[in-house]
PDB file of C-alpha atoms and ligand atoms in Angstrom:
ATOM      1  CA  UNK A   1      39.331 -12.482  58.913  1.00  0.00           C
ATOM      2  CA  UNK A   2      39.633 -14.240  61.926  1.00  0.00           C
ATOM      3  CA  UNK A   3      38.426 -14.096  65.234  1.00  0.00           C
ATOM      4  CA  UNK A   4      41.355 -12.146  67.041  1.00  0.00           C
ATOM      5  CA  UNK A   5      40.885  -8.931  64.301  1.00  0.00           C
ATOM      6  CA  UNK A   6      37.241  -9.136  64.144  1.00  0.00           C
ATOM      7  CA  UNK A   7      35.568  -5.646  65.375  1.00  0.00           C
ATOM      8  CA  UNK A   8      32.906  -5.435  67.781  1.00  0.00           C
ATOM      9  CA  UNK A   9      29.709  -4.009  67.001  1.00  0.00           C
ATOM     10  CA  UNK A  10      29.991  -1.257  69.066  1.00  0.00           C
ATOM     11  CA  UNK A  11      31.254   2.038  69.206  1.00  0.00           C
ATOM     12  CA  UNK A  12      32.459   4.002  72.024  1.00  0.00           C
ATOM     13  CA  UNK A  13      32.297   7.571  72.318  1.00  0.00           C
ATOM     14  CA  UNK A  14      35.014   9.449  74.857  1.00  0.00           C
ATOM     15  CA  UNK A  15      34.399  13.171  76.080  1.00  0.00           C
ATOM     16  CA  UNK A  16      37.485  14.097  77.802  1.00  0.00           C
ATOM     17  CA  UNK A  17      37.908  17.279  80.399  1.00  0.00           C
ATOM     18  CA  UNK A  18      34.832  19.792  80.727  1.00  0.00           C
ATOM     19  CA  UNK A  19      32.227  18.198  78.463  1.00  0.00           C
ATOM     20  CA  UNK A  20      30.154  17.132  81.254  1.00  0.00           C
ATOM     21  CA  UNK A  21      29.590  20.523  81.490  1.00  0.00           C
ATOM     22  CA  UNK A  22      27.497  20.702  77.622  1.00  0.00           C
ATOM     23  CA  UNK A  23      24.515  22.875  78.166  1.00  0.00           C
ATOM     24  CA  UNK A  24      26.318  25.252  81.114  1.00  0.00           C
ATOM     25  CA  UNK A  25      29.754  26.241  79.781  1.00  0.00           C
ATOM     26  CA  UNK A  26      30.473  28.597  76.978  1.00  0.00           C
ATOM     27  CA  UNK A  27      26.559  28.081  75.060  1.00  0.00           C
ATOM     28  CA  UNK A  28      27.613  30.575  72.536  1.00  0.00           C
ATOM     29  CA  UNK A  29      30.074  27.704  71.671  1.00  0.00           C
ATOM     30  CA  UNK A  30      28.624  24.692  72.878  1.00  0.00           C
ATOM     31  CA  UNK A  31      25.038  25.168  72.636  1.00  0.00           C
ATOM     32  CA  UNK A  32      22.625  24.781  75.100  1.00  0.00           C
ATOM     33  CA  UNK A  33      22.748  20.891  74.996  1.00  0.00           C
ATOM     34  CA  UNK A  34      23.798  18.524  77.158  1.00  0.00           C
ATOM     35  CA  UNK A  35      26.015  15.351  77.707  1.00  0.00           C
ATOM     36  CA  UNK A  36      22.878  13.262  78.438  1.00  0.00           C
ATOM     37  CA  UNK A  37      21.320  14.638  75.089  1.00  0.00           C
ATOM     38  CA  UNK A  38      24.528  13.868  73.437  1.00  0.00           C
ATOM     39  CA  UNK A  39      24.352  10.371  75.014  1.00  0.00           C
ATOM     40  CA  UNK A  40      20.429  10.172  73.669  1.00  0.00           C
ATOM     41  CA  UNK A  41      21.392  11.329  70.318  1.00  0.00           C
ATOM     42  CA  UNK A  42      24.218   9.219  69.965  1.00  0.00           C
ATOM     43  CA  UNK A  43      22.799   5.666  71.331  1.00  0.00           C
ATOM     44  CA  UNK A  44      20.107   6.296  68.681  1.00  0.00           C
ATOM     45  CA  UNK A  45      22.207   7.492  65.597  1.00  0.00           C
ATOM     46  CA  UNK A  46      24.247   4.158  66.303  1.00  0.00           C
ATOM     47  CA  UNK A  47      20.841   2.130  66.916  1.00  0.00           C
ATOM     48  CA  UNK A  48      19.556   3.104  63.574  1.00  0.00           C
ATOM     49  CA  UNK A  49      22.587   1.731  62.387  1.00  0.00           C
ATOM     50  CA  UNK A  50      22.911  -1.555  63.908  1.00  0.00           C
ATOM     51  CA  UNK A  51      25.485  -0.314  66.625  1.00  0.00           C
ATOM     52  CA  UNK A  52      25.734  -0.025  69.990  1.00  0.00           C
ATOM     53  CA  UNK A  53      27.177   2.900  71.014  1.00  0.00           C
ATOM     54  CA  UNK A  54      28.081   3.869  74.761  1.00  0.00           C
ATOM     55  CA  UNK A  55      29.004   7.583  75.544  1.00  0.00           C
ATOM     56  CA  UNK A  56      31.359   8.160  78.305  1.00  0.00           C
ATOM     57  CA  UNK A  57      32.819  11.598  79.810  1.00  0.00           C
ATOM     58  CA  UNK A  58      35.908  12.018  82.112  1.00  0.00           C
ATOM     59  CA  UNK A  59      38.140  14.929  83.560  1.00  0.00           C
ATOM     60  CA  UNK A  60      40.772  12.802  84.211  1.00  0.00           C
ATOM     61  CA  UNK A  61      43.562  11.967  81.846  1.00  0.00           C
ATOM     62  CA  UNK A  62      44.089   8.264  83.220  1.00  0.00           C
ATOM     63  CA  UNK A  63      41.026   7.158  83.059  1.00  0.00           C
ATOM     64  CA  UNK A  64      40.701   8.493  79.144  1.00  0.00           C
ATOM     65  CA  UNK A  65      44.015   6.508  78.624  1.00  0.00           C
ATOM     66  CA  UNK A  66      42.937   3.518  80.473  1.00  0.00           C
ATOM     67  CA  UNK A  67      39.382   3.656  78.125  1.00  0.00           C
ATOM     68  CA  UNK A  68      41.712   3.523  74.705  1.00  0.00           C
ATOM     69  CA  UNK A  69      43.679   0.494  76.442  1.00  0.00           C
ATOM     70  CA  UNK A  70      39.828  -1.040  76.741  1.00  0.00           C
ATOM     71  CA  UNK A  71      38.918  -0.402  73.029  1.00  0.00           C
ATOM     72  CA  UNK A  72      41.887  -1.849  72.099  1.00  0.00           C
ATOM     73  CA  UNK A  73      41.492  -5.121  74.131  1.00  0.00           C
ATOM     74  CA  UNK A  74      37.451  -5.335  73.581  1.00  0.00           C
ATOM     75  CA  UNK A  75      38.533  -4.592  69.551  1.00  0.00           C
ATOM     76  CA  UNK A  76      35.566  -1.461  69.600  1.00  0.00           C
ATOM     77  CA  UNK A  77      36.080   1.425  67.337  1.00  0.00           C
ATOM     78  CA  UNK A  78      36.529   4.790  69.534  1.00  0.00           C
ATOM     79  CA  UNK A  79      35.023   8.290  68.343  1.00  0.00           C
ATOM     80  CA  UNK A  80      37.504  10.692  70.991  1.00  0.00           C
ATOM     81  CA  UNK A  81      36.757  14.231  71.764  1.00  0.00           C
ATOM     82  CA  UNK A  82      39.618  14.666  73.809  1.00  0.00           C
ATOM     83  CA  UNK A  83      38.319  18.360  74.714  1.00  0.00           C
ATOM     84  CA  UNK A  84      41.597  20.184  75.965  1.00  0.00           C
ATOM     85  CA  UNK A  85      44.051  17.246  76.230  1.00  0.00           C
ATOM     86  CA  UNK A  86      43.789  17.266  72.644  1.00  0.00           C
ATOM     87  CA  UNK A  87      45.967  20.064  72.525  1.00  0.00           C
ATOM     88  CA  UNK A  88      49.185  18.535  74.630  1.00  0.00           C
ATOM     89  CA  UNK A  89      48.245  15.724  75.682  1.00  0.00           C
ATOM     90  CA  UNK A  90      51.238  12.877  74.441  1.00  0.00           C
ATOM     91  CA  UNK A  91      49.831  10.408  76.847  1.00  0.00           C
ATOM     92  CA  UNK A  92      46.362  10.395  75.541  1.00  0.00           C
ATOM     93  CA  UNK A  93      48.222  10.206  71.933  1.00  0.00           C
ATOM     94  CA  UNK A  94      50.037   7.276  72.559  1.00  0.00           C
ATOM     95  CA  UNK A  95      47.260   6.080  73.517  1.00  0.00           C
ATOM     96  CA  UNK A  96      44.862   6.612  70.933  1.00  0.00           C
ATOM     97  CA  UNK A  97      47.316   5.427  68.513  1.00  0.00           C
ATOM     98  CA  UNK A  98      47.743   1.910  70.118  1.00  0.00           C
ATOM     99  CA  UNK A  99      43.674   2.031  69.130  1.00  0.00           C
ATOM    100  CA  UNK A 100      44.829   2.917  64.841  1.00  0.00           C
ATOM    101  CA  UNK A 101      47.853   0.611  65.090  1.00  0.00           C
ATOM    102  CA  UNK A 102      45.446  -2.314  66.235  1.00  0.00           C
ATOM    103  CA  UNK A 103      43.530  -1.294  62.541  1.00  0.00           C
ATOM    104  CA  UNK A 104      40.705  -0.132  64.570  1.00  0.00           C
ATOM    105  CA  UNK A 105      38.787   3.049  63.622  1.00  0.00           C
ATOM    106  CA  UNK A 106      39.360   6.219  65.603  1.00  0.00           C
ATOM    107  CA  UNK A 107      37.388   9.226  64.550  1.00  0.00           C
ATOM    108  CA  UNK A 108      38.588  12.758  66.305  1.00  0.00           C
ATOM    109  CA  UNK A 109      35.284  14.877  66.984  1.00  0.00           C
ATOM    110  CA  UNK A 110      35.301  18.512  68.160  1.00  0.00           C
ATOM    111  CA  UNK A 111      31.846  20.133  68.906  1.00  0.00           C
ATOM    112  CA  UNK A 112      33.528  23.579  67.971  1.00  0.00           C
ATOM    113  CA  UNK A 113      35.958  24.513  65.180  1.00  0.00           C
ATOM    114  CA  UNK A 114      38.899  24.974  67.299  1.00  0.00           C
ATOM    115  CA  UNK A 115      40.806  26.290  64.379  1.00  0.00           C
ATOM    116  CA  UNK A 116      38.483  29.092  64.287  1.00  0.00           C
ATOM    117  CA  UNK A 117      39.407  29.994  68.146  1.00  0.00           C
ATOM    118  CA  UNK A 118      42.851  31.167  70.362  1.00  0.00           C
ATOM    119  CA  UNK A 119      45.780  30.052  68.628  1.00  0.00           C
ATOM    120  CA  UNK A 120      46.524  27.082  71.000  1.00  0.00           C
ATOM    121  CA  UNK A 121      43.475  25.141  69.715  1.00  0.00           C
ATOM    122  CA  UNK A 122      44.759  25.321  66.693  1.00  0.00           C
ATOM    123  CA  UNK A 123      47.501  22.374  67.134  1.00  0.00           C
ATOM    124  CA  UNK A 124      46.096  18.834  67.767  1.00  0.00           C
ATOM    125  CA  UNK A 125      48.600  16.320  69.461  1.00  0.00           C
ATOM    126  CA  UNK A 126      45.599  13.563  68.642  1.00  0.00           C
ATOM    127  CA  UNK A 127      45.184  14.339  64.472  1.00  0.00           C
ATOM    128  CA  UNK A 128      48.004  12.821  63.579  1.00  0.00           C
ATOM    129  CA  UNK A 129      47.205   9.322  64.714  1.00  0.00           C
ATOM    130  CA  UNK A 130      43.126   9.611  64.333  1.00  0.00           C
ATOM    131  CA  UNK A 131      41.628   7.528  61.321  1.00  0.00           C
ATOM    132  CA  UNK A 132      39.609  11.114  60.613  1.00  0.00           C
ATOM    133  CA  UNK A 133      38.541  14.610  62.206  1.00  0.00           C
ATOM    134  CA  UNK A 134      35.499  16.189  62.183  1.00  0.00           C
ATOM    135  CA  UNK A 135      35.391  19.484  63.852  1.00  0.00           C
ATOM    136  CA  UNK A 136      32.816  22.633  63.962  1.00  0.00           C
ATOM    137  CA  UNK A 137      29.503  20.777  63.279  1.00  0.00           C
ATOM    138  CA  UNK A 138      27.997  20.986  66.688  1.00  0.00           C
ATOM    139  CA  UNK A 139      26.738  17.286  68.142  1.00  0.00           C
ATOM    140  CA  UNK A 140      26.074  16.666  64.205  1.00  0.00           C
ATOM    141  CA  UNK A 141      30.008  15.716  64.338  1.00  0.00           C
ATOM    142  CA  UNK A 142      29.278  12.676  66.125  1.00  0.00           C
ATOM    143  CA  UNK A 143      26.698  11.413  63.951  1.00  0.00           C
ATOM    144  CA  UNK A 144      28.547  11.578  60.708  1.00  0.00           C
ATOM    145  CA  UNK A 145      31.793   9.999  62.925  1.00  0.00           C
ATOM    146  CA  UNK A 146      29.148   7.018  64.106  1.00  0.00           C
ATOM    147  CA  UNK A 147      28.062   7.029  60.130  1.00  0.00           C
ATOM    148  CA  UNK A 148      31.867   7.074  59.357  1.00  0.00           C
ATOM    149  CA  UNK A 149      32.894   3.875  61.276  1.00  0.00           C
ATOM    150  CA  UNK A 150      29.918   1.913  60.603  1.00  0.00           C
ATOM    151  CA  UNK A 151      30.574   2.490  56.974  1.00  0.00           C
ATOM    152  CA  UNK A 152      34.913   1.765  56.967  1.00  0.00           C
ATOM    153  CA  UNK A 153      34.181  -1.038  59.722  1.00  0.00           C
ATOM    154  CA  UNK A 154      31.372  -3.045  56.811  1.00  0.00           C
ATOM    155  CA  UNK A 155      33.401  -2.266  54.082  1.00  0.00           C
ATOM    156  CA  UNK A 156      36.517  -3.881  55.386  1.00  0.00           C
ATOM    157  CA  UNK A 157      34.139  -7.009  56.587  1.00  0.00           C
TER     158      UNK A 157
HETATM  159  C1  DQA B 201      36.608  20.897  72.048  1.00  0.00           C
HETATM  160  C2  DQA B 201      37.621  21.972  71.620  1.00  0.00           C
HETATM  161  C3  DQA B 201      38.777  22.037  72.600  1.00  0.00           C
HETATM  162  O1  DQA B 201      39.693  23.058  72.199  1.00  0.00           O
HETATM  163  C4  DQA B 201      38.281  22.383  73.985  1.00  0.00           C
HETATM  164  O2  DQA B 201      39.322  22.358  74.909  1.00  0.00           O
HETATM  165  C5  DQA B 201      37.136  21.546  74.430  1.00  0.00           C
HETATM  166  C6  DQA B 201      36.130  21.117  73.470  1.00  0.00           C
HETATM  167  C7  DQA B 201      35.372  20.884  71.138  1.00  0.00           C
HETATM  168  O3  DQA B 201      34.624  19.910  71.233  1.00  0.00           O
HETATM  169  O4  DQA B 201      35.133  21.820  70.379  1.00  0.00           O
HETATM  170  O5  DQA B 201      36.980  21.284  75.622  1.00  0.00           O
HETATM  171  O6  DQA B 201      37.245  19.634  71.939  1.00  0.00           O
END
């Protein structure tokens, strides 16, 4: 393998619209949790692991694009909850599949099981293109997505 398709060892996580809102908006759905636990939790999970994993969170839809662009340039595998855009969102799409077509891991994480909810959740513009989705396990998700691209990333190497 050489140097150009090597993958970092590090992970990033990207919440997209209204997750830095964990712990206030919708608990019944959510839980009480929030975005700086799911930054704790997550830094450790990929600690444990060998990985360093940085958790970001933005409302805006450029700067989530702009982050895939990164991971694609810095070669670091993406976990994406893309919260709302996930549901129209061809921008964020393209892309997240620029991040796949570079044969880096992108795993597709949904706190809730959004097709379990209103009908409009139930399409994902981002599933498609993602590596993998895990959906309706709570903060759990990310863990077993962290698990999932440490695992493809040392097979492959
Ligand atoms: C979500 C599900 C989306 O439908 C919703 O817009 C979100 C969060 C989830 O994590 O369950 O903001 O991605």
């Amino acid at each position: 393998m050489t140097q150009e398709q090597s993958v970092s060892h590090k992970i990033v996580i990207v919440n997209g619209p209204n997750l830095g809102r964990l712990g206030v908006r919708e608990p019944e759905i959510y839980g009480n949790a929030t975005l700086q636990t799911l930054r704790e939790d997550c830094t450790e999970w990929g600690r444990k692991l060998g990985w360093d994993v940085e958790v970001r969170q933005s409302d805006d839809e450029a700067e989530v694009i702009h982050w895939m662009h990164q991971a694609v340039d810095e070669r670091t595998p993406v976990v994406l909850n893309p919260a709302a855009f996930t549901h129209y969102s061809y921008g964020l799409a393209d892309a997240a599949a620029q991040v796949t077509d570079a044969d880096l891991p992108l795993v597709e994480v949904h706190i809730s099981n959004p097709a379990s909810r209103e009908t409009f959740r139930r399409h994902s513009v981002i599933s498609p293109i993602a590596t993998g989705t895990i959906t309706g396990m709570g903060f759990y998700g990310y863990k077993l997505a962290i698990e999932a691209i440490a695992e493809l990333t040392d097979a492959k190497n």
